Short mmCIF file of C-alpha atoms in Angstrom, two decimals:
data_model
loop_
_atom_site.label_atom_id
_atom_site.label_comp_id
_atom_site.label_asym_id
_atom_site.label_seq_id
_atom_site.Cartn_x
_atom_site.Cartn_y
_atom_site.Cartn_z
CA MET A 60 31.81 94.83 -0.83
CA GLU A 61 31.44 97.13 -3.84
CA PRO A 62 34.50 97.24 -6.12
CA VAL A 63 36.70 100.31 -5.77
CA THR A 64 36.45 102.75 -8.68
CA ILE A 65 38.70 105.53 -10.00
CA LYS A 66 36.24 108.04 -8.46
CA ASP A 67 36.70 106.38 -5.02
CA ILE A 68 40.50 106.64 -5.31
CA ALA A 69 40.26 110.27 -6.46
CA LYS A 70 37.98 111.20 -3.54
CA ALA A 71 40.22 109.48 -0.97
CA LEU A 72 43.40 111.11 -2.25
CA LYS A 73 41.75 114.48 -3.07
CA LEU A 74 42.76 114.24 -6.71
CA SER A 75 40.83 114.58 -9.93
CA THR A 76 39.59 111.42 -11.65
CA SER A 77 41.64 112.29 -14.75
CA THR A 78 44.82 112.52 -12.64
CA VAL A 79 44.11 109.11 -11.05
CA SER A 80 43.36 107.57 -14.42
CA ARG A 81 46.61 108.86 -15.91
CA ALA A 82 48.60 107.76 -12.84
CA LEU A 83 47.21 104.24 -13.10
CA ARG A 84 48.26 104.19 -16.77
CA ASP A 85 51.77 105.35 -15.75
CA SER A 86 51.39 108.48 -17.89
CA TYR A 87 54.41 110.78 -18.30
CA GLU A 88 52.06 113.70 -17.51
CA ILE A 89 51.89 112.71 -13.84
CA ASN A 90 54.81 113.20 -11.47
CA ALA A 91 56.46 110.20 -9.80
CA GLU A 92 55.25 110.94 -6.26
CA THR A 93 51.58 111.19 -7.33
CA LYS A 94 51.90 107.97 -9.34
CA ARG A 95 53.34 106.24 -6.29
CA LEU A 96 50.51 107.41 -4.01
CA VAL A 97 47.80 106.42 -6.50
CA GLN A 98 49.26 103.04 -7.36
CA GLU A 99 49.95 102.11 -3.72
CA TYR A 100 46.42 103.09 -2.71
CA ALA A 101 44.93 101.17 -5.68
CA THR A 102 46.89 98.08 -4.68
CA LYS A 103 45.87 98.44 -1.01
CA MET A 104 42.17 98.75 -1.99
CA ASN A 105 42.44 95.85 -4.50
CA TYR A 106 41.41 98.11 -7.38
CA ARG A 107 40.69 96.31 -10.67
CA PRO A 108 39.99 98.11 -13.97
CA ASN A 109 36.45 97.71 -15.32
CA PRO A 110 36.93 95.75 -18.57
CA ILE A 111 33.63 96.96 -20.03
CA ALA A 112 34.45 100.61 -19.38
CA GLN A 113 37.95 100.08 -20.75
CA GLY A 114 36.57 98.41 -23.85
CA LEU A 115 34.14 101.29 -24.51
CA LYS A 116 36.91 103.82 -24.09
CA GLU A 117 39.33 101.97 -26.35
CA ASN A 118 36.61 100.77 -28.76
CA ARG A 119 37.78 97.22 -28.04
CA SER A 120 36.26 94.34 -26.13
CA ARG A 121 39.54 92.82 -24.90
CA ALA A 122 38.04 89.49 -25.97
CA ILE A 123 38.81 87.07 -28.80
CA ALA A 124 36.72 84.24 -30.21
CA VAL A 125 37.82 80.70 -30.99
CA ILE A 126 35.85 78.34 -33.26
CA VAL A 127 36.82 74.65 -33.24
CA PRO A 128 35.10 71.55 -34.56
CA GLU A 129 34.83 69.90 -31.13
CA ILE A 130 36.21 70.73 -27.70
CA ALA A 131 36.06 67.03 -26.70
CA ASN A 132 38.78 66.33 -29.27
CA ASN A 133 42.00 66.19 -27.25
CA PHE A 134 43.95 68.17 -29.84
CA PHE A 135 41.53 71.09 -29.69
CA SER A 136 41.20 71.05 -25.90
CA GLU A 137 45.00 71.31 -25.61
CA ALA A 138 45.14 74.04 -28.27
CA ILE A 139 42.47 76.03 -26.37
CA THR A 140 44.53 75.70 -23.18
CA GLY A 141 47.50 77.19 -25.05
CA ILE A 142 45.30 79.96 -26.42
CA GLU A 143 43.94 80.87 -22.97
CA ASP A 144 47.41 80.74 -21.45
CA VAL A 145 48.67 83.52 -23.70
CA ALA A 146 45.44 85.51 -24.09
CA ASN A 147 44.68 85.77 -20.37
CA ASN A 148 48.26 86.83 -19.60
CA LEU A 149 47.88 89.63 -22.15
CA GLY A 150 44.56 90.79 -20.70
CA TYR A 151 42.17 89.14 -23.19
CA ASP A 152 39.17 86.97 -22.46
CA VAL A 153 38.46 83.95 -24.73
CA VAL A 154 35.00 83.04 -26.04
CA ILE A 155 34.77 79.49 -27.42
CA PHE A 156 32.38 78.16 -30.05
CA GLN A 157 32.01 74.61 -31.48
CA SER A 158 30.97 73.85 -35.08
CA HIS A 159 30.46 70.12 -34.39
CA GLU A 160 31.86 69.51 -37.88
CA SER A 161 28.89 71.39 -39.40
CA TYR A 162 29.33 74.10 -42.04
CA ASP A 163 25.98 75.70 -41.14
CA LYS A 164 26.89 75.77 -37.46
CA GLU A 165 30.26 77.33 -38.32
CA VAL A 166 28.58 80.10 -40.31
CA ALA A 167 26.20 80.74 -37.41
CA ASN A 168 29.17 80.84 -35.03
CA VAL A 169 30.87 83.49 -37.18
CA ARG A 170 27.67 85.59 -37.05
CA ASN A 171 27.72 85.31 -33.26
CA VAL A 172 31.38 86.35 -33.21
CA VAL A 173 30.50 89.53 -35.10
CA ALA A 174 27.48 90.21 -32.90
CA ARG A 175 29.59 89.91 -29.74
CA ARG A 176 32.01 92.51 -31.10
CA VAL A 177 35.13 90.57 -30.15
CA ASP A 178 38.47 91.91 -31.29
CA GLY A 179 39.56 88.95 -33.43
CA LEU A 180 38.93 85.32 -34.40
CA LEU A 181 40.94 82.09 -34.28
CA ILE A 182 39.36 79.28 -36.28
CA SER A 183 39.88 75.66 -37.25
CA ILE A 184 37.32 74.93 -39.95
CA SER A 185 34.84 72.04 -39.96
CA ASN A 186 35.25 69.04 -42.26
CA GLN A 187 32.12 70.16 -44.15
CA THR A 188 33.50 73.62 -44.94
CA LYS A 189 34.21 74.12 -48.63
CA ASP A 190 32.87 77.66 -49.09
CA VAL A 191 34.79 80.11 -46.88
CA SER A 192 33.02 83.29 -47.99
CA HIS A 193 31.74 83.84 -44.41
CA LEU A 194 35.41 84.14 -43.38
CA SER A 195 36.75 85.97 -46.43
CA ASP A 196 34.09 88.66 -45.90
CA LEU A 197 35.41 89.23 -42.38
CA HIS A 198 39.02 89.29 -43.56
CA GLU A 199 38.30 91.74 -46.39
CA ARG A 200 36.74 94.12 -43.85
CA GLY A 201 40.03 94.11 -41.93
CA PHE A 202 38.80 91.93 -39.08
CA PRO A 203 41.80 90.15 -37.43
CA LEU A 204 41.63 86.47 -38.40
CA VAL A 205 44.09 83.61 -37.88
CA PHE A 206 43.63 79.95 -38.84
CA PHE A 207 45.10 77.01 -36.94
CA ASP A 208 45.32 73.26 -37.72
CA ARG A 209 42.52 73.14 -40.31
CA VAL A 210 43.25 76.12 -42.54
CA SER A 211 41.99 77.57 -45.82
CA ASP A 212 44.26 78.24 -48.80
CA GLU A 213 41.78 80.82 -50.11
CA ILE A 214 42.37 83.50 -47.49
CA ASP A 215 45.66 85.34 -47.18
CA THR A 216 46.28 85.57 -43.46
CA TYR A 217 48.38 83.88 -40.79
CA LYS A 218 48.02 80.09 -40.38
CA VAL A 219 49.56 77.88 -37.72
CA VAL A 220 49.74 74.14 -38.30
CA ALA A 221 51.70 71.03 -37.40
CA ASP A 222 54.12 69.65 -39.99
CA ASN A 223 51.51 67.22 -41.27
CA PHE A 224 53.52 66.12 -44.30
CA SER A 225 56.56 65.17 -42.22
CA GLY A 226 54.45 63.35 -39.61
CA ALA A 227 52.66 61.27 -42.22
CA PHE A 228 55.95 60.55 -43.99
CA MET A 229 57.57 59.33 -40.75
CA ALA A 230 54.58 57.10 -39.93
CA THR A 231 54.45 55.47 -43.34
CA ASP A 232 58.24 55.18 -43.60
CA HIS A 233 58.30 53.44 -40.20
CA LEU A 234 55.72 50.86 -41.36
CA LEU A 235 57.64 50.21 -44.56
CA ASN A 236 60.89 49.80 -42.64
CA THR A 237 59.25 47.13 -40.49
CA GLY A 238 58.43 45.13 -43.62
CA ARG A 239 54.83 46.21 -44.28
CA LYS A 240 53.95 46.57 -47.95
CA GLN A 241 50.16 47.01 -48.21
CA ILE A 242 49.57 50.11 -46.10
CA ALA A 243 46.03 51.46 -45.99
CA HIS A 244 45.45 55.10 -45.13
CA ILE A 245 42.24 56.12 -43.36
CA THR A 246 41.83 59.86 -43.33
CA SER A 247 39.36 62.72 -42.82
CA ALA A 248 37.34 64.77 -45.34
CA ALA A 249 39.11 65.04 -48.68
CA GLY A 250 39.00 68.85 -48.91
CA LEU A 251 40.74 69.63 -45.63
CA TYR A 252 44.29 71.00 -45.64
CA ILE A 253 45.41 68.43 -43.06
CA THR A 254 43.97 65.61 -45.18
CA LYS A 255 45.89 66.74 -48.24
CA GLU A 256 49.17 67.23 -46.39
CA ARG A 257 49.02 63.88 -44.59
CA LEU A 258 48.09 62.09 -47.81
CA SER A 259 51.07 63.75 -49.55
CA GLY A 260 53.41 62.54 -46.79
CA TYR A 261 52.01 59.01 -47.10
CA LYS A 262 52.54 59.08 -50.89
CA ALA A 263 56.09 60.41 -50.57
CA ALA A 264 57.10 57.57 -48.23
CA LEU A 265 55.69 54.99 -50.64
CA GLU A 266 57.62 56.60 -53.47
CA LYS A 267 60.84 56.55 -51.43
CA HIS A 268 60.48 52.77 -51.04
CA GLY A 269 59.52 52.22 -54.69
CA ILE A 270 55.94 51.15 -53.88
CA PRO A 271 53.23 52.34 -56.31
CA TYR A 272 50.46 54.47 -54.83
CA ASP A 273 47.12 52.60 -54.84
CA PRO A 274 44.11 54.94 -54.39
CA ASP A 275 41.99 51.90 -53.38
CA LEU A 276 43.99 51.78 -50.14
CA VAL A 277 42.91 55.31 -49.16
CA HIS A 278 39.60 55.74 -47.35
CA TYR A 279 37.93 59.01 -46.36
CA CYS A 280 36.00 59.07 -43.10
CA CYS A 281 33.75 61.95 -41.95
CA ASN A 282 31.79 60.68 -38.96
CA PHE A 283 34.64 59.27 -36.87
CA ASP A 284 32.42 56.48 -35.51
CA SER A 285 32.72 52.70 -35.34
CA GLN A 286 29.77 52.16 -37.69
CA GLU A 287 31.43 54.05 -40.53
CA MET A 288 34.76 52.42 -39.67
CA ASP A 289 33.13 48.97 -39.73
CA GLY A 290 32.24 49.49 -43.41
CA ILE A 291 35.73 50.72 -44.23
CA ILE A 292 37.41 47.72 -42.53
CA GLU A 293 34.98 45.34 -44.23
CA ASN A 294 35.97 46.82 -47.58
CA MET A 295 39.68 46.56 -46.72
CA LEU A 296 39.49 42.93 -45.66
CA SER A 297 37.80 42.01 -48.96
CA LYS A 298 40.86 43.18 -50.90
CA HIS A 299 43.49 40.79 -52.25
CA PRO A 300 46.11 41.13 -51.00
CA ARG A 301 44.74 42.41 -47.70
CA PRO A 302 46.40 45.43 -46.09
CA ASP A 303 49.06 44.53 -43.53
CA ALA A 304 49.09 47.98 -41.89
CA ILE A 305 46.81 50.97 -41.37
CA PHE A 306 47.94 54.56 -40.93
CA THR A 307 45.07 56.74 -39.71
CA ALA A 308 45.08 60.55 -40.00
CA SER A 309 43.83 61.06 -36.45
CA ASP A 310 43.73 59.22 -33.14
CA ARG A 311 39.95 59.40 -33.18
CA LEU A 312 40.06 57.39 -36.39
CA ALA A 313 42.69 55.11 -34.86
CA LEU A 314 40.44 54.42 -31.84
CA ALA A 315 37.44 53.63 -34.03
CA CYS A 316 39.68 51.41 -36.17
CA PHE A 317 41.12 49.72 -33.06
CA GLU A 318 37.61 48.98 -31.78
CA VAL A 319 36.49 47.37 -35.05
CA LEU A 320 39.70 45.32 -35.41
CA SER A 321 39.41 44.05 -31.81
CA ARG A 322 35.78 43.07 -32.37
CA ARG A 323 36.76 41.13 -35.45
CA GLY A 324 39.58 39.31 -33.67
CA ILE A 325 42.30 40.97 -35.76
CA ARG A 326 45.48 41.34 -33.68
CA CYS A 327 47.81 44.35 -33.74
CA PRO A 328 50.56 44.19 -34.77
CA GLU A 329 50.63 40.44 -35.54
CA ASP A 330 47.87 40.53 -38.18
CA LEU A 331 47.89 44.23 -38.95
CA ALA A 332 50.02 47.16 -37.74
CA LEU A 333 48.28 50.39 -36.68
CA ILE A 334 49.45 54.01 -36.34
CA GLY A 335 47.43 57.07 -35.30
CA PHE A 336 48.00 60.82 -35.62
CA THR A 337 47.74 63.62 -33.02
CA ASN A 338 48.34 63.25 -29.31
CA LEU A 339 45.77 61.09 -27.54
CA LYS A 340 46.74 61.05 -23.86
CA VAL A 341 45.72 57.40 -23.32
CA ALA A 342 47.55 56.03 -26.38
CA HIS A 343 50.13 54.32 -24.18
CA LEU A 344 47.39 52.68 -22.08
CA LEU A 345 45.76 50.80 -24.95
CA SER A 346 46.52 47.14 -25.50
CA PRO A 347 48.68 47.11 -27.49
CA ALA A 348 49.93 50.66 -26.85
CA LEU A 349 49.27 52.81 -29.91
CA THR A 350 52.07 54.12 -32.09
CA THR A 351 51.20 57.72 -32.96
CA VAL A 352 52.43 60.90 -34.55
CA THR A 353 52.20 63.65 -31.93
CA GLN A 354 51.66 67.27 -32.79
CA PRO A 355 52.26 70.19 -30.40
CA ALA A 356 48.65 71.28 -29.84
CA PHE A 357 49.38 73.55 -26.88
CA GLU A 358 52.20 75.35 -28.75
CA ILE A 359 50.00 75.68 -31.87
CA GLY A 360 47.37 77.43 -29.75
CA GLN A 361 49.98 79.72 -28.20
CA ALA A 362 51.54 80.68 -31.56
CA ALA A 363 48.15 81.30 -33.20
CA VAL A 364 46.85 83.61 -30.44
CA GLU A 365 50.14 85.54 -30.29
CA LEU A 366 49.77 86.29 -34.00
CA LEU A 367 46.11 87.25 -33.59
CA ILE A 368 46.81 89.67 -30.73
CA ASP A 369 49.68 91.18 -32.72
CA LEU A 370 47.18 91.80 -35.55
CA ILE A 371 44.67 93.30 -33.13
CA GLU A 372 47.26 95.59 -31.59
CA LYS A 373 48.75 96.46 -35.01
CA LYS A 374 52.16 95.01 -34.23
CA LYS A 375 51.72 93.05 -37.44
CA ARG A 376 49.84 94.12 -40.57
CA GLN A 377 47.20 92.08 -42.40
CA MET A 378 49.24 90.54 -45.15
CA GLY A 379 49.18 90.47 -48.91
CA GLY A 380 50.08 86.78 -48.85
CA SER A 381 49.53 83.88 -46.50
CA TYR A 382 52.16 83.26 -43.85
CA LEU A 383 52.19 79.59 -42.88
CA ILE A 384 53.89 78.57 -39.65
CA LYS A 385 54.65 74.87 -39.25
CA LEU A 386 55.53 73.33 -35.89
CA PRO A 387 57.35 69.98 -35.83
CA THR A 388 55.69 66.61 -35.30
CA GLU A 389 57.21 63.51 -33.69
CA LEU A 390 56.67 59.79 -34.25
CA VAL A 391 56.23 57.88 -30.95
CA VAL A 392 56.72 54.18 -31.66
CA ARG A 393 54.80 51.74 -29.46
CA ALA A 394 53.63 48.14 -29.65
CA SER A 395 50.82 48.55 -32.21
CA SER A 396 53.29 48.86 -35.10
CA VAL A 397 56.26 46.66 -34.19
#
């Protein structure tokens, strides 16, 4: 069956197409009885507006783009679910791109975003991204842009993140309170906002307990695989004294770390305590169950897309200064650290 159009409704009710169109938009120009007839008939015939035609008329696509490093990452998959939850309810479609942690791929994705003529962009930058000119160019042209999770300090727009400092502080403080003294920190690329914030929280907890910061206990990891982790653990175990705990800046790092430690016969928490960061759904199923800092990925996605749509619909103005929104994190203590 062909979809019902405004022309079909107008013909059936012997009205002009402009009258039907205004009635469907609940225009004040149309009397209440005509609105009722049009809207009841439209409902009966299962009328749905044509989004392409609407977009042409409004000079909008009713679509937004999202660029993330990797959809398979549980944090980003949850954030996307939150984004779609809000966007779809507000009449927007969501187009998703992956950078796969590649700067070049991210730049290509941004070009595709522009070519698709979407109304706005949500982005979490790759761990290779140092130059953000491809994004600042968009922003300077007035294109609605909101960062989430991995953000840039160089662009003054809305940014939605977890409270990374507090989460890292709680994790490190917990390990110190259980008697650990040599706490290694395995983290992501050095230039990322989340890396800096989580490292700052780690340092602050050490300072609180009067323990000097040792840069040799901090290791940066970019590939998130067991081969890279194997080299990091090998380096750690060669230190004297050896670390008695590891705080990783993501659960992906924690899983890679867990795999290498298990293969080497190192027990958690007896030989070495372990804490991850984010919200891996199977953390409680590991043996031992993984202590982790959880961050509200779904809510971060919701908050970010609400801000973006407000920018698109001019409910908020592009700002002359960055507006950083932090959502709280929570430490979930399990067997890997106690």
